[in-house]
Structure formats: C-alpha cells, structure tokens
Tab-separated table of C-alpha atoms in Angstrom:
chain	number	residue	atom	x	y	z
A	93	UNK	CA	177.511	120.270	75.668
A	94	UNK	CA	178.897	121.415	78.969
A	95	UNK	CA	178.199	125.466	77.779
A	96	UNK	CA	174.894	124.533	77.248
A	97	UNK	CA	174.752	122.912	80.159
A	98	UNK	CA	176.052	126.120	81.706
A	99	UNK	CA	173.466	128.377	80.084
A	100	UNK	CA	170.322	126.146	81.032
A	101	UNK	CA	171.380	126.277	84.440
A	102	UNK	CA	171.685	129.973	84.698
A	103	UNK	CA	168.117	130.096	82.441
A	104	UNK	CA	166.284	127.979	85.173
A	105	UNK	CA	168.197	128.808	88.524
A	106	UNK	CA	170.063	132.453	88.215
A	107	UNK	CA	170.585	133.117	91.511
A	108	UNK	CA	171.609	129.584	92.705
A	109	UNK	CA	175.135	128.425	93.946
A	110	UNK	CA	175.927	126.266	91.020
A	111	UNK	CA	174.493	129.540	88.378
A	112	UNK	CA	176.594	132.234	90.077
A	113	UNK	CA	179.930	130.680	89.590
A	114	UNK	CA	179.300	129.429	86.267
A	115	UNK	CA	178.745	132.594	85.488
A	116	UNK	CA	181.849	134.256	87.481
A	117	UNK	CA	184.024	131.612	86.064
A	118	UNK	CA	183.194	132.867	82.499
A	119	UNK	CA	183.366	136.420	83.413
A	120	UNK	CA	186.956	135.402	84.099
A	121	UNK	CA	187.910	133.025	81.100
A	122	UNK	CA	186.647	136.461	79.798
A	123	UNK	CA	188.786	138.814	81.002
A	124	UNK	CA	186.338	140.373	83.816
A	125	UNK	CA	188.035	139.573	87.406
A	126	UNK	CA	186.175	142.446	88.945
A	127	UNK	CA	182.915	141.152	87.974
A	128	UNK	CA	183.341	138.032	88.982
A	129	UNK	CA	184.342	139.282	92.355
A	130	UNK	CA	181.269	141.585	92.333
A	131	UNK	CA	179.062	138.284	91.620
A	132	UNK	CA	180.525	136.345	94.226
A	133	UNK	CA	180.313	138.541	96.602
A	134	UNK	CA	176.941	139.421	96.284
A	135	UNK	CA	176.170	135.467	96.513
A	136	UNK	CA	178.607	135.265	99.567
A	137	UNK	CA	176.229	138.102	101.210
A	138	UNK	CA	173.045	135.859	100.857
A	139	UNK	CA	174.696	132.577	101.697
A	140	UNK	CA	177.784	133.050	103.522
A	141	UNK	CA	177.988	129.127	103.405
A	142	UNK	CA	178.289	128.895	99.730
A	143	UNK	CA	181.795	126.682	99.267
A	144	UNK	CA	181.817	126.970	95.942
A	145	UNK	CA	181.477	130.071	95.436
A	146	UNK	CA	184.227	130.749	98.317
A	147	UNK	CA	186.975	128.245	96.809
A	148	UNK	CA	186.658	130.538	93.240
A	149	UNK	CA	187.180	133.490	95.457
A	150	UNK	CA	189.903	132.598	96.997
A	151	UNK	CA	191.376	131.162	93.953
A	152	UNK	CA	190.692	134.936	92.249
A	153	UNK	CA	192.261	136.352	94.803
A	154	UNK	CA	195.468	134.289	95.282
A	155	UNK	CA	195.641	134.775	91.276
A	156	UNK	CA	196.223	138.334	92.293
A	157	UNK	CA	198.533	138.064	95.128
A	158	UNK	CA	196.643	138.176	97.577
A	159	UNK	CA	197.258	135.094	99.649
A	160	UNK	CA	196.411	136.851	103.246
A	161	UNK	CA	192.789	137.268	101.948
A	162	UNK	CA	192.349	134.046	100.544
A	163	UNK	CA	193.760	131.753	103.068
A	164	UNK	CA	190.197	132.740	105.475
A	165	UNK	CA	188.188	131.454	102.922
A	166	UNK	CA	190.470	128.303	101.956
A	167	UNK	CA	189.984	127.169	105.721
A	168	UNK	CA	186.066	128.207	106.085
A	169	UNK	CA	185.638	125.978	102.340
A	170	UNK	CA	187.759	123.088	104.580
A	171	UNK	CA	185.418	123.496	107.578
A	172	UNK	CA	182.644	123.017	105.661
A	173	UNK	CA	183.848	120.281	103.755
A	174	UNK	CA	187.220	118.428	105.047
A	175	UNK	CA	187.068	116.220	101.843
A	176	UNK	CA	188.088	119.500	99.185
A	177	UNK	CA	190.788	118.600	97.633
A	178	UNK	CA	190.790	121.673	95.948
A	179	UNK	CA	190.982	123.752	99.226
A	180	UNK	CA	193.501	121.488	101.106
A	181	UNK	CA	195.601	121.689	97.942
A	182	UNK	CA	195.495	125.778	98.185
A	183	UNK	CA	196.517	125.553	101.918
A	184	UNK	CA	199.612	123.527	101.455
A	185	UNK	CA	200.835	125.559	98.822
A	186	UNK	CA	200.233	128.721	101.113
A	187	UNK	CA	202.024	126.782	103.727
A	188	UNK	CA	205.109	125.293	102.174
A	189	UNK	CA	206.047	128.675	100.429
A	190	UNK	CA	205.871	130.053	103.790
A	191	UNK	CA	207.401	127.042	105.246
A	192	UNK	CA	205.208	126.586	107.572
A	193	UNK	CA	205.913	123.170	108.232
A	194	UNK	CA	203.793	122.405	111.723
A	195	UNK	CA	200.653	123.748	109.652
A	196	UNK	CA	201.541	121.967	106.615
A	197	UNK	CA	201.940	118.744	108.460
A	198	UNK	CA	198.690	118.935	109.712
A	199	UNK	CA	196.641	119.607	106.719
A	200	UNK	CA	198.171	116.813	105.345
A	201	UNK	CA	197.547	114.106	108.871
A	202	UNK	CA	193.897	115.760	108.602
A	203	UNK	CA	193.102	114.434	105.170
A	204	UNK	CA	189.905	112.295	106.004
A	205	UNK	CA	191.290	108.454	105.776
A	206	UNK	CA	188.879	107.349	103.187
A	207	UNK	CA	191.062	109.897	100.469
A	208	UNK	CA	194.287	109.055	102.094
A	209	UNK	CA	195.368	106.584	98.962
A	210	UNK	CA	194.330	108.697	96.061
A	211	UNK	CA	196.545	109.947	93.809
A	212	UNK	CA	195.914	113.618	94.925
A	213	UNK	CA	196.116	112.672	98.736
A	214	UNK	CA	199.723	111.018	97.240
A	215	UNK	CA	200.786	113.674	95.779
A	216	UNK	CA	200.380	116.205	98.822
A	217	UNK	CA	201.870	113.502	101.063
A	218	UNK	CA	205.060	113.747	98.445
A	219	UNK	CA	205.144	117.818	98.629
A	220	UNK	CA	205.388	117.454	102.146
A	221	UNK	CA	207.758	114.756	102.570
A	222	UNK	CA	210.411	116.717	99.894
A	223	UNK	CA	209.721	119.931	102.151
A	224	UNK	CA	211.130	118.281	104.976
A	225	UNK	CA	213.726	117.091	103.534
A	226	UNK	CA	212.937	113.594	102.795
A	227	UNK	CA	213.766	113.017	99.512
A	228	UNK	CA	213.540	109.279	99.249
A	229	UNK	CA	209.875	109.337	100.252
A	230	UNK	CA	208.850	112.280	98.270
A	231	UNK	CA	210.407	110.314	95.234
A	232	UNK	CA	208.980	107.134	96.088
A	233	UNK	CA	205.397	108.421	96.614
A	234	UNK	CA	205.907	110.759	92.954
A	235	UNK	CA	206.816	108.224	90.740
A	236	UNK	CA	204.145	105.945	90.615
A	237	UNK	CA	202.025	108.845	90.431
A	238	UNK	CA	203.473	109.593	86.747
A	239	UNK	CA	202.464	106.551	85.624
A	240	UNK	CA	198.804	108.123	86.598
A	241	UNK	CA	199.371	111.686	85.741
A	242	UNK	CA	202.740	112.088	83.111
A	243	UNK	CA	201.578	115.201	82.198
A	244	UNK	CA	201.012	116.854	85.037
A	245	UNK	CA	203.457	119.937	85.882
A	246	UNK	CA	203.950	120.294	89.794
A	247	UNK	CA	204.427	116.615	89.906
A	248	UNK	CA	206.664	116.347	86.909
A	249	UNK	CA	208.701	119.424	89.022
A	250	UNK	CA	208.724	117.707	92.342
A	251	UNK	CA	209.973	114.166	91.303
A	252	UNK	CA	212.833	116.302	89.324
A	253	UNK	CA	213.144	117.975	92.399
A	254	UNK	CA	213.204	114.671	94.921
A	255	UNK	CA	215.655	113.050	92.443
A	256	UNK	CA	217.407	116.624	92.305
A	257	UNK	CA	218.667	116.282	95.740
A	258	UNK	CA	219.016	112.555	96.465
A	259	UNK	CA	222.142	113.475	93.629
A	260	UNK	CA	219.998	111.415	90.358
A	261	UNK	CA	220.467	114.213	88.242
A	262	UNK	CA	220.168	112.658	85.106
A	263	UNK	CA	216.436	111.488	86.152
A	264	UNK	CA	216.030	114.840	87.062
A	265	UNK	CA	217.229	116.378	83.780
A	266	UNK	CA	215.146	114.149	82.048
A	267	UNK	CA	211.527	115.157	84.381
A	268	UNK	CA	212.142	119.095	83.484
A	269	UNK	CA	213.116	118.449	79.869
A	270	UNK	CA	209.755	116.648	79.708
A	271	UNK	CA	207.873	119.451	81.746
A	272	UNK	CA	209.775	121.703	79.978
A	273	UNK	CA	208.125	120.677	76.328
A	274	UNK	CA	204.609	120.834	77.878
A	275	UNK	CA	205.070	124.367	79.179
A	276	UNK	CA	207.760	125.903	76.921
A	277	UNK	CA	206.885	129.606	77.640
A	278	UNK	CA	207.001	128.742	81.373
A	279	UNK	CA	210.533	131.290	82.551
A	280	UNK	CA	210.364	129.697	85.744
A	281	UNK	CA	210.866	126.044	84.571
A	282	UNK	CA	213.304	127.122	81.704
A	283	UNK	CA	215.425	128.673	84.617
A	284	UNK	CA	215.632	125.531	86.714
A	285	UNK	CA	216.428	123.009	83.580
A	286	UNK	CA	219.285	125.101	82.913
A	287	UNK	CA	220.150	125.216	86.406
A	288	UNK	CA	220.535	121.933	86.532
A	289	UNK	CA	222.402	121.540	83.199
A	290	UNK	CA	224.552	123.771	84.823
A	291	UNK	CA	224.909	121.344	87.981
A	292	UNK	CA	225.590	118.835	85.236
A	293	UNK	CA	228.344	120.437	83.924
A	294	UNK	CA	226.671	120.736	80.517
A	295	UNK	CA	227.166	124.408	79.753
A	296	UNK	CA	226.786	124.178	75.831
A	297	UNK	CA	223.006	122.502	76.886
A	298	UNK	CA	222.487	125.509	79.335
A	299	UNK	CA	222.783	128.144	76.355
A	300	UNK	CA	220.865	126.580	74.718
A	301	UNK	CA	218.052	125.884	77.124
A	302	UNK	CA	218.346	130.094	77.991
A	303	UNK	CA	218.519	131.195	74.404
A	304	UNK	CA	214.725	131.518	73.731
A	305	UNK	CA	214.761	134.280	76.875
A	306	UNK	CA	218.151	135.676	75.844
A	307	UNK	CA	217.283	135.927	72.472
A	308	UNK	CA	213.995	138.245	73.886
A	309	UNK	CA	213.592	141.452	74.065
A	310	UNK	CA	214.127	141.558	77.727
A	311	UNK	CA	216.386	138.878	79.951
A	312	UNK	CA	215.673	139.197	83.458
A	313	UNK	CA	218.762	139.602	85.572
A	314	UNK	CA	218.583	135.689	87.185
A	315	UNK	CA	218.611	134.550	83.429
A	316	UNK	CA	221.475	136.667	82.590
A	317	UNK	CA	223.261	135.096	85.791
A	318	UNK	CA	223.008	132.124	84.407
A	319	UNK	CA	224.376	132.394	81.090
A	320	UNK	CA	227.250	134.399	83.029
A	321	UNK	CA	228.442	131.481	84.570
A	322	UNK	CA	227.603	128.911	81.879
C-alpha cells in the first residue's frame, strides 16, 4: 500500500517535494546514491527551502562521511522547523562525537517545550546527561524509555553504557547481550560486550563473544587485542 502510495504521488505531482524524495529514497534502497544526490539537488536549486528534501541530503551525505557538509543543512532543516526531531537528533550526534558539549547543550535546552516529554526529547536529554558525565540521570531518563522502545539499539547501548560506569555491570552485560542478539553482525557492539566481559572478569564468555570475528577471515587488530588479554 505505501509503494503504491509512492508511485501515485510521483504519477500526479513529479516534481513536488513529497515526489522527489520518494523517489531519491528508492534510488538509494536501490543502490543509486549519486542519483539521489543528483535529484535532490536539482529540487534544492528550485526550492532552496525544501526540508525534506535537505534532511535526506544530509543524511546521504553523513552516510558517506561527510559530516562537515551535512551539518549546514541539519541546522537550515532546524531553522525552518525547530520541531525535527530528525534534524536535532543528527546535530547531537555530530556534537557529542566531537564533544562539543556547549553546542550539544543547547540543542538539547532549545527543544521547543511542547516535545520536551516525549520519548525522543527523553532520550536526547539521556545522551547528553551520560556525555557529561552524569550517569545517574542518563540511566534514570533511559530506562523507562525501554519499557517504550526495548528494541531500540542506541538506547539499549546508552543505558548499558550509564549502568557501565555507575559500576552495575551485570545490568550492563545484560543491555548489550540483548542488543547484541538484535544486531549480531554489528563488530562494533560485539567489541564492547566482550569488553565488558572482560571488565567482568569472565574471559571464557569473552572468547566466546569474539569467536564469530576470530573465526573470520579477517580479525581487525582491536579484536585481536582483546582476545590477547582475555
């Protein structure tokens, strides 16, 4: 139902807002990026105002690491419309892996107050709280959130991470093991549970967390580190 959604709306309005992405967003799930970019742009050129089309832009572009480029169109998409969560979202990221803390801070004060309790809002307000080193807020604002959202990655990683340091490591282990079995092929995850098994003193569970990468082709070197000291 939603493709054919998707198709009438590029059959009656091909050039419009709402057409164009549709469209770039399945030249993507296809394998396109460059076209997609080409499409956007061209919209971007007739309506430089188009939010939409911007957030997708920035999203391609950040996709291929190229933060610098998207963050301009992140903050011209919250201009237009301080209530995208989407955009806000983007910017946090950008800033907490910079640790930009001042900026970070302030996207999160700015959210307008009438989104300040939902669960999104909540969840930023948690990112933020962990990045400054607040653990028993972060964790406090995340768990309730699971009861909302149990399947949702980045939260599942940040309570882990909130309990992580306020020394619960056993609710910790027991976050990533359950992130872990949602996103097995994820090398990133895999490399923190074991981490943390690790931290636990568990090395027979570390081996075994590693041994789907070990057993690869290819470990990478912090994998190999890893089983070194386990």
């Amino acid at each position: 139902e939603a493709k054919a959604a998707a198709v009438r709306a590029l059959q009656l309005k091909p050039d419009s807002e709402d057409a164009v992405v549709v469209g770039a967003r399945t030249k993507l799930a296809g394998g396109f990026p460059d076209e997609a970019l080409e499409a956007l742009n061209e919209l971007l050129q007739k309506n430089p105002k188009a939010g939409k089309a911007m957030q997708l832009k920035a999203e391609v572009l950040l996709a291929r690491g190229k933060p610098d480029e998207a963050e301009p169109l992140l903050k011209d998409v919250l201009a237009l419309d301080p209530g995208s969560y989407d955009a806000r979202s983007l910017l946090l990221r950008l800033a907490l892996a910079r640790q930009q803390l001042e900026v970070a801070t302030k996207l999160v004060e700015e959210i307008p107050p009438a989104q300040a309790k939902n669960p999104r809002s909540r969840f930023m307000q948690a990112q933020l709280a962990l990045a400054k080193g607040d653990a028993t807020k972060s964790r406090d604002l995340a768990l309730p959130l699971l009861k909302l959202m149990p399947n949702y990655l980045p939260l599942l990683r940040l309570a882990s991470g909130a309990h992580q340091q306020l020394g619960e490591l056993a609710d910790a282990e027991n976050l990533l093991n359950q992130a872990l079995k949602l996103a097995p092929e994820d090398l990133g995850l895999r490399r923190q549970f074991a981490g943390l098994q690790l931290q636990r003193r568990a090395p027979n569970k570390t081996m075994e967390t590693l041994k789907p990468v070990l057993e690869a082709a290819k470990a990478d070197a912090e994998t190999l580190l890893l089983a070194g000291k386990a």
